XYZ file of C-alpha atoms in Angstrom:
353
model
C 24.885 67.027 14.322
C 23.775 64.296 17.112
C 21.117 62.998 14.850
C 20.281 59.486 15.460
C 20.762 57.048 12.801
C 17.687 56.275 11.335
C 16.481 52.466 11.639
C 17.395 50.260 9.110
C 14.591 49.228 6.812
C 12.568 46.115 8.391
C 12.921 42.951 6.638
C 9.641 42.130 4.558
C 6.674 41.280 7.060
C 6.897 37.408 7.869
C 4.263 35.529 6.127
C 1.257 34.670 7.887
C -0.527 31.912 7.094
C -4.098 31.870 6.300
C -6.610 29.404 7.740
C -10.135 28.890 7.091
C -12.734 27.927 9.451
C -14.391 24.445 8.439
C -11.342 23.391 6.472
C -9.653 19.967 7.827
C -6.631 20.944 6.092
C -6.389 24.233 7.752
C -7.276 22.534 10.870
C -4.554 19.866 10.577
C -1.908 22.581 10.131
C -2.994 24.422 13.048
C -2.560 21.225 15.176
C 0.926 20.830 13.697
C 1.831 24.276 14.690
C 0.862 23.988 18.345
C 2.115 20.527 18.970
C 5.640 19.783 19.260
C 5.414 15.732 19.742
C 5.069 13.163 17.095
C 1.676 12.503 15.970
C 1.620 8.847 17.141
C -2.057 8.313 16.966
C -1.980 9.243 13.081
C 1.068 7.338 12.305
C -0.559 4.134 13.808
C -3.520 4.629 12.087
C -1.273 4.912 9.046
C 0.618 1.562 9.771
C -2.575 -0.599 10.486
C -4.337 0.477 7.312
C -0.978 0.065 5.214
C -0.388 -3.259 6.668
C -4.301 -4.485 5.953
C -3.901 -3.367 2.271
C -0.605 -4.991 1.731
C -1.935 -8.307 3.143
C -4.045 -9.489 0.205
C -1.157 -9.288 -2.091
C 1.552 -11.188 -0.392
C -0.784 -13.984 1.215
C -1.622 -15.116 -2.257
C 1.722 -16.530 -3.608
C 2.404 -19.431 -1.009
C -0.634 -21.173 -2.285
C -1.280 -19.707 -5.892
C -0.026 -23.085 -7.572
C -2.166 -25.319 -5.507
C -5.252 -23.020 -5.988
C -4.997 -23.171 -9.864
C -4.825 -27.171 -9.155
C -7.946 -27.377 -7.334
C -9.847 -25.154 -9.705
C -8.997 -27.725 -12.660
C -8.681 -25.167 -15.146
C -5.133 -26.324 -16.561
C -5.246 -29.484 -18.588
C -1.916 -30.553 -17.921
C 0.572 -29.971 -14.856
C 2.794 -28.101 -16.704
C 0.055 -25.291 -17.579
C -0.639 -24.303 -14.000
C 2.039 -21.788 -14.148
C 0.322 -20.147 -17.324
C -2.625 -19.775 -15.329
C -1.218 -18.782 -12.134
C 0.529 -15.991 -14.089
C -2.850 -14.424 -15.177
C -4.202 -14.636 -11.528
C -1.375 -13.281 -9.992
C -1.287 -10.476 -12.407
C -4.701 -9.486 -12.372
C -4.438 -7.526 -9.149
C -1.818 -5.060 -10.370
C -3.514 -5.085 -13.650
C -6.566 -3.554 -11.797
C -4.292 -1.142 -9.700
C -2.094 -0.111 -12.629
C -5.525 1.407 -14.532
C -7.057 2.724 -11.667
C -4.199 3.880 -9.207
C -4.155 7.629 -11.012
C -7.983 7.821 -10.832
C -8.088 7.544 -7.304
C -5.083 9.520 -6.592
C -7.513 12.596 -8.535
C -10.501 11.603 -6.433
C -8.071 12.004 -3.197
C -7.384 15.088 -4.391
C -10.858 16.247 -5.151
C -12.802 14.793 -1.997
C -10.485 13.531 0.309
C -7.765 11.237 1.755
C -9.847 9.713 4.493
C -12.847 8.641 1.943
C -10.334 6.947 -0.537
C -8.529 5.263 2.402
C -11.932 4.039 4.126
C -13.412 2.713 0.598
C -9.971 0.614 -0.178
C -10.416 -0.821 3.105
C -13.799 -1.775 2.385
C -13.110 -3.182 -0.688
C -10.381 -5.464 0.661
C -13.090 -6.691 3.292
C -15.480 -7.538 0.426
C -13.581 -8.911 -2.526
C -10.934 -10.433 -0.518
C -13.331 -12.744 1.131
C -15.038 -13.688 -2.147
C -11.530 -14.380 -3.774
C -11.433 -16.974 -0.739
C -14.982 -18.491 -1.885
C -13.919 -18.684 -5.563
C -14.675 -22.117 -6.873
C -14.189 -21.308 -10.315
C -11.081 -19.475 -12.367
C -13.231 -16.665 -13.665
C -14.414 -15.785 -10.051
C -11.026 -15.894 -8.883
C -9.486 -13.677 -11.588
C -12.562 -11.179 -11.397
C -12.233 -10.611 -7.743
C -8.661 -10.218 -7.765
C -9.100 -7.696 -10.544
C -11.941 -5.713 -8.852
C -9.575 -5.878 -5.692
C -6.861 -4.270 -7.129
C -8.974 -1.881 -9.317
C -11.050 -0.753 -6.552
C -8.074 -0.311 -3.651
C -6.760 3.043 -4.510
C -5.069 3.073 -0.929
C -1.077 3.443 -1.561
C -0.765 6.875 -3.133
C -3.158 8.667 -0.673
C -1.763 6.943 2.220
C 1.653 8.215 1.457
C 0.391 11.908 0.860
C -1.347 11.430 4.297
C 1.538 10.285 6.325
C 3.341 13.366 5.040
C 0.331 15.989 5.833
C 0.061 14.694 9.530
C 3.979 15.289 10.195
C 6.048 18.522 10.516
C 8.554 19.004 7.798
C 11.025 17.389 10.188
C 9.240 14.225 10.579
C 7.853 13.669 7.095
C 10.866 11.010 6.792
C 9.177 9.293 9.747
C 5.945 9.516 8.274
C 7.176 7.884 4.797
C 9.039 5.122 6.953
C 5.886 4.245 8.662
C 4.067 3.401 5.388
C 7.166 1.085 3.899
C 7.588 -0.441 7.198
C 4.289 -1.480 7.652
C 4.252 -2.730 3.647
C 7.455 -4.565 4.920
C 5.386 -6.463 7.514
C 3.042 -6.977 5.095
C 5.647 -8.917 2.951
C 6.550 -11.009 6.352
C 2.905 -11.760 7.448
C 0.975 -12.315 4.413
C 2.920 -14.951 3.048
C 3.081 -16.758 6.602
C -0.811 -16.380 6.616
C -1.158 -17.709 3.524
C 1.098 -20.693 3.676
C -0.050 -21.784 7.489
C -3.764 -21.300 6.864
C -4.223 -22.284 3.094
C -5.897 -25.975 2.969
C -6.337 -26.157 6.376
C -8.351 -29.543 6.218
C -5.125 -31.042 4.547
C -2.819 -29.514 6.826
C -4.727 -29.465 10.269
C -6.908 -32.830 9.870
C -7.402 -32.867 13.452
C -9.321 -29.389 13.657
C -10.780 -28.946 10.134
C -12.889 -31.834 8.542
C -13.006 -32.056 4.779
C -16.851 -31.349 4.729
C -16.479 -28.154 6.937
C -16.740 -24.749 5.306
C -12.823 -24.772 5.405
C -12.673 -27.861 3.793
C -14.974 -27.053 0.840
C -13.239 -23.642 0.653
C -9.547 -24.327 0.971
C -8.458 -20.975 0.762
C -11.110 -19.153 2.486
C -9.245 -19.304 6.244
C -6.265 -16.740 5.085
C -8.483 -14.623 3.027
C -11.053 -14.369 6.123
C -8.184 -13.794 8.630
C -6.954 -11.005 6.624
C -10.516 -9.594 5.809
C -11.150 -9.457 9.809
C -7.756 -7.414 10.407
C -9.062 -5.057 7.829
C -12.553 -4.773 9.597
C -10.692 -3.531 12.607
C -8.492 -1.057 10.504
C -11.870 0.115 8.958
C -13.083 0.696 12.485
C -10.185 2.498 13.426
C -10.391 4.974 10.494
C -13.339 6.876 12.598
C -10.509 8.518 14.649
C -8.594 9.483 11.450
C -8.551 13.198 10.982
C -9.024 14.705 7.278
C -5.936 16.298 5.902
C -6.891 17.727 2.624
C -7.571 21.483 2.176
C -11.095 21.961 1.131
C -11.474 25.413 -0.172
C -10.715 27.239 -3.508
C -7.834 29.616 -2.532
C -5.652 26.820 -1.207
C -3.792 24.519 -3.390
C -2.891 20.971 -1.860
C -1.217 22.518 1.002
C -1.183 25.723 3.456
C -0.424 28.538 1.431
C 0.882 31.643 2.685
C -0.264 35.235 1.986
C 1.182 38.724 3.365
C -1.632 40.617 5.190
C -2.786 43.745 3.264
C -1.431 42.721 0.120
C -3.361 41.837 -2.808
C -2.912 38.335 -4.496
C -1.922 38.287 -7.979
C -0.424 35.194 -9.411
C 0.945 34.673 -12.769
C 0.995 31.059 -13.904
C 3.648 29.792 -15.842
C 3.161 27.495 -18.574
C 3.249 23.827 -17.399
C 5.947 21.621 -18.453
C 4.969 18.100 -19.927
C 5.370 15.541 -17.401
C 7.111 13.471 -19.888
C 9.853 16.035 -20.445
C 10.141 15.914 -16.576
C 13.565 13.606 -16.645
C 13.936 13.585 -12.826
C 10.252 12.352 -12.489
C 10.537 9.854 -15.366
C 13.828 8.405 -14.193
C 12.331 7.962 -10.706
C 8.996 6.057 -12.304
C 11.211 4.014 -14.388
C 13.629 3.027 -11.433
C 10.411 2.451 -9.250
C 9.031 0.266 -12.102
C 12.058 -1.953 -12.396
C 12.426 -2.511 -8.783
C 8.792 -3.395 -8.563
C 8.773 -5.726 -11.413
C 11.538 -7.481 -9.581
C 9.939 -7.659 -6.333
C 6.683 -9.269 -7.670
C 8.503 -11.352 -10.450
C 10.657 -12.963 -7.225
C 7.631 -13.700 -5.329
C 5.518 -15.182 -7.895
C 7.983 -17.264 -9.929
C 9.821 -18.459 -6.685
C 6.662 -19.615 -5.489
C 5.831 -21.482 -8.476
C 9.003 -22.940 -9.066
C 9.254 -24.329 -5.429
C 6.000 -25.787 -5.295
C 6.587 -27.718 -8.529
C 7.354 -31.113 -8.779
C 10.939 -32.356 -8.861
C 10.256 -33.873 -12.333
C 9.656 -30.730 -13.466
C 12.848 -28.961 -11.773
C 11.130 -27.987 -8.864
C 11.303 -28.513 -5.122
C 8.105 -30.071 -4.116
C 7.606 -27.597 -1.373
C 4.214 -27.225 0.468
C 2.293 -24.072 0.554
C 3.730 -23.750 4.429
C 7.341 -24.372 3.265
C 6.668 -21.486 0.617
C 5.180 -19.107 3.274
C 8.590 -19.918 5.750
C 10.970 -18.809 2.864
C 9.187 -15.907 1.810
C 8.786 -14.631 5.558
C 12.295 -14.792 5.776
C 12.859 -13.108 2.714
C 10.639 -10.352 3.763
C 12.292 -9.764 6.943
C 15.919 -9.381 5.268
C 13.882 -6.686 2.799
C 12.485 -4.741 6.134
C 15.745 -4.602 7.624
C 17.214 -3.309 4.395
C 14.371 -0.784 3.868
C 15.211 0.434 7.664
C 18.844 0.920 7.152
C 18.243 2.849 3.980
C 16.050 5.385 5.511
C 17.941 5.692 8.516
C 21.278 6.279 6.135
C 18.999 8.589 3.840
C 18.133 10.790 7.200
C 21.246 10.969 8.503
C 23.165 11.707 5.350
C 20.738 13.804 3.746
C 18.482 15.287 6.278
C 15.038 14.878 6.835
C 13.508 17.081 4.015
C 15.376 15.531 1.311
C 15.564 11.897 2.429
C 11.622 12.290 2.302
C 11.508 13.540 -1.114
C 13.773 10.695 -2.422
C 11.690 8.107 -0.303
C 8.369 9.334 -1.753
C 9.915 9.394 -5.609
């Protein structure tokens, strides 16, 4: 009689995020919660560091044929492609064996140390590659450059961790856009700056440093840019959670409840079919991309008597630059389509896979 209805049971208390003092990952989470704007500064660093890392890969192809020719390792002109294949593949061989290791290191000590070390190796070994006068020296420096450059996986994780959930697609697209710019600028640097004493005899003399090391100038320009990118990393904040109670992201915990976690048995990665299908697809497209860049450059610079086009390194750089522009436009279109069709979170997940 006249009793007021008892209030409906309140929903479970909203999970409160637990932050730890001195943890860079927690500091980044606080910053994302308090800020409503786009992290332009962090994304700018992501872009320039990714760009600096992509240049050593793409700048090689316009002058690869001529470098093998000048190293006098091939007994016949028909054998140049054979030795060029090993030199072009050495970078990816090193990266293929070391990428998982660098990903584990980034998960243990942080993203920033791995990014900084990778840029440092670009500066050192890319310069040494430009100074190579023997085939073994060229292939060794490229192999070490790939093995010690564990950049790509940590920078993708970093680009997501500095963005809020609704901006993660933007973070991933910055990485791929910067990589696409490397596909444009890298071949242009290699094509226009290789063999400067031959291409620009009125500026560079045959007995000058760049005359004695005809492939040093493009490598040196890339190393100088990587040096500026390395200096910019001083202002790069860390994003890894460095305490035992957090896994690789800010976990949530309810106040006043005991944390009792039951670990489910882990499924083998080899039986994770969505993951394996994504890896296989990525491998196929990566094979196509790399094979196109290297085979196309070797074919175009070969003599006409061997079925080639007798292009110069500058010609190859121009063609690869135009191809890089078309690829960049395609990537931007795809990411815009994914973002508009599937939403920011789903498009980020697909793009990162």
